[in-house]
PDB file of C-alpha atoms in Angstrom:
ATOM      1  CA  MET A 280     114.104 181.255 128.507  1.00  0.00           C
ATOM      2  CA  TYR A 281     111.879 178.300 129.205  1.00  0.00           C
ATOM      3  CA  LEU A 282     112.433 178.488 132.927  1.00  0.00           C
ATOM      4  CA  VAL A 283     110.884 181.959 133.038  1.00  0.00           C
ATOM      5  CA  ALA A 284     107.958 180.789 130.886  1.00  0.00           C
ATOM      6  CA  ILE A 285     107.321 177.789 133.143  1.00  0.00           C
ATOM      7  CA  ALA A 286     107.441 179.954 136.258  1.00  0.00           C
ATOM      8  CA  TRP A 287     105.084 182.524 134.722  1.00  0.00           C
ATOM      9  CA  ALA A 288     102.639 179.778 133.655  1.00  0.00           C
ATOM     10  CA  TYR A 289     102.695 178.387 137.217  1.00  0.00           C
ATOM     11  CA  VAL A 290     101.906 181.810 138.717  1.00  0.00           C
ATOM     12  CA  ALA A 291      99.121 182.473 136.175  1.00  0.00           C
ATOM     13  CA  LEU A 292      97.625 179.016 136.837  1.00  0.00           C
ATOM     14  CA  THR A 293      97.633 179.498 140.576  1.00  0.00           C
ATOM     15  CA  MET A 294      96.065 182.926 140.137  1.00  0.00           C
ATOM     16  CA  ALA A 295      93.308 181.330 138.038  1.00  0.00           C
ATOM     17  CA  ALA A 296      92.830 178.578 140.570  1.00  0.00           C
ATOM     18  CA  ALA A 297      92.537 181.134 143.390  1.00  0.00           C
ATOM     19  CA  GLU A 298      89.980 183.045 141.357  1.00  0.00           C
ATOM     20  CA  ALA A 299      87.927 179.902 140.665  1.00  0.00           C
ATOM     21  CA  LEU A 300      88.027 178.633 144.290  1.00  0.00           C
ATOM     22  CA  SER A 301      87.317 181.991 145.910  1.00  0.00           C
ATOM     23  CA  PRO A 302      83.822 182.480 147.320  1.00  0.00           C
ATOM     24  CA  GLN A 303      83.495 185.722 145.284  1.00  0.00           C
ATOM     25  CA  GLY A 304      85.229 184.255 142.198  1.00  0.00           C
ATOM     26  CA  THR A 305      83.736 182.635 139.101  1.00  0.00           C
ATOM     27  CA  LEU A 306      84.952 180.209 136.527  1.00  0.00           C
ATOM     28  CA  LEU A 307      84.577 182.882 133.884  1.00  0.00           C
ATOM     29  CA  GLY A 308      86.838 185.153 135.893  1.00  0.00           C
ATOM     30  CA  ALA A 309      89.363 182.309 136.299  1.00  0.00           C
ATOM     31  CA  PHE A 310      89.334 181.703 132.556  1.00  0.00           C
ATOM     32  CA  ILE A 311      89.845 185.389 131.775  1.00  0.00           C
ATOM     33  CA  THR A 312      92.611 185.569 134.340  1.00  0.00           C
ATOM     34  CA  LEU A 313      94.361 182.577 132.822  1.00  0.00           C
ATOM     35  CA  LEU A 314      93.954 183.997 129.313  1.00  0.00           C
ATOM     36  CA  LEU A 315      95.004 187.592 130.069  1.00  0.00           C
ATOM     37  CA  TYR A 316      97.786 186.844 132.616  1.00  0.00           C
ATOM     38  CA  GLY A 317      99.000 183.568 131.211  1.00  0.00           C
ATOM     39  CA  VAL A 318      98.382 182.548 127.617  1.00  0.00           C
ATOM     40  CA  LEU A 319      98.612 185.870 125.814  1.00  0.00           C
ATOM     41  CA  PRO A 320     101.721 187.257 127.571  1.00  0.00           C
ATOM     42  CA  LEU A 321     103.511 183.864 127.297  1.00  0.00           C
ATOM     43  CA  GLY A 322     102.679 183.592 123.629  1.00  0.00           C
ATOM     44  CA  LEU A 323     104.027 187.042 122.975  1.00  0.00           C
ATOM     45  CA  LEU A 324     107.144 186.470 125.040  1.00  0.00           C
ATOM     46  CA  LEU A 325     107.963 183.152 123.393  1.00  0.00           C
ATOM     47  CA  TYR A 326     107.321 184.581 119.937  1.00  0.00           C
ATOM     48  CA  ILE A 327     109.666 187.555 120.568  1.00  0.00           C
ATOM     49  CA  LEU A 328     112.378 185.451 122.176  1.00  0.00           C
ATOM     50  CA  GLY A 329     112.184 182.860 119.367  1.00  0.00           C
ATOM     51  CA  THR A 330     112.843 185.439 116.628  1.00  0.00           C
ATOM     52  CA  PRO A 331     116.662 184.933 116.463  1.00  0.00           C
ATOM     53  CA  GLY A 332     116.224 181.170 116.065  1.00  0.00           C
ATOM     54  CA  ARG A 333     113.662 181.609 113.289  1.00  0.00           C
ATOM     55  CA  LYS A 334     116.000 184.013 111.472  1.00  0.00           C
ATOM     56  CA  ARG A 335     118.905 181.590 111.825  1.00  0.00           C
ATOM     57  CA  ARG A 336     116.880 178.674 110.454  1.00  0.00           C
ATOM     58  CA  ARG A 337     115.591 180.804 107.553  1.00  0.00           C
ATOM     59  CA  ARG A 338     119.130 181.925 106.606  1.00  0.00           C
ATOM     60  CA  ALA A 339     120.418 178.345 106.791  1.00  0.00           C
ATOM     61  CA  ALA A 340     117.603 177.162 104.544  1.00  0.00           C
ATOM     62  CA  GLU A 341     118.228 179.989 102.053  1.00  0.00           C
ATOM     63  CA  SER A 342     121.952 179.278 101.899  1.00  0.00           C
ATOM     64  CA  LEU A 343     121.267 175.570 101.406  1.00  0.00           C
ATOM     65  CA  ALA A 344     118.831 176.380  98.582  1.00  0.00           C
ATOM     66  CA  GLU A 345     121.362 178.743  96.951  1.00  0.00           C
ATOM     67  CA  GLY A 346     124.014 176.029  97.086  1.00  0.00           C
ATOM     68  CA  ASP A 347     121.692 173.550  95.410  1.00  0.00           C
ATOM     69  CA  ALA A 348     120.666 176.049  92.686  1.00  0.00           C
ATOM     70  CA  SER A 349     124.294 176.904  91.709  1.00  0.00           C
ATOM     71  CA  GLY A 350     125.131 173.306  91.000  1.00  0.00           C
ATOM     72  CA  HIS A 351     127.733 173.054  93.732  1.00  0.00           C
ATOM     73  CA  ALA A 352     127.507 170.665  96.594  1.00  0.00           C
ATOM     74  CA  ALA A 353     126.239 172.165  99.776  1.00  0.00           C
ATOM     75  CA  ALA A 354     128.846 172.587 102.553  1.00  0.00           C
ATOM     76  CA  GLY A 355     128.238 170.002 105.222  1.00  0.00           C
ATOM     77  CA  PRO A 356     129.806 169.236 108.546  1.00  0.00           C
ATOM     78  CA  ALA A 357     132.115 166.627 106.968  1.00  0.00           C
ATOM     79  CA  GLU A 358     133.664 169.044 104.540  1.00  0.00           C
ATOM     80  CA  GLY A 359     137.413 169.207 104.924  1.00  0.00           C
ATOM     81  CA  LEU A 360     137.653 165.856 106.664  1.00  0.00           C
ATOM     82  CA  ALA A 361     139.679 163.049 105.139  1.00  0.00           C
ATOM     83  CA  ALA A 362     137.738 160.329 103.396  1.00  0.00           C
ATOM     84  CA  GLU A 363     137.341 157.064 105.238  1.00  0.00           C
ATOM     85  CA  ARG A 364     139.222 154.053 103.908  1.00  0.00           C
ATOM     86  CA  GLU A 365     137.439 150.824 103.263  1.00  0.00           C
ATOM     87  CA  GLU A 366     139.140 147.647 104.368  1.00  0.00           C
ATOM     88  CA  ALA A 367     139.318 144.797 101.902  1.00  0.00           C
TER      89      ALA A 367
END
């Protein structure tokens, strides 16, 4: 996911640089190019592709909160493992 975002940002940045350095180009045109071809599409793409992760984190937080509210210990990664012995 991030490789595509990095490549798209590189292309948008080079397009903006070409616009700024062109004899007919302007800095305003370069800024608008960077904004409309780079920042806005990348922000939307990363927001949409990050949705499953946000849902997963929200569900984990809700299940942890439900476990705390019921009075039971929350299930952790060490559940089901034998207790460690202390040496005297």
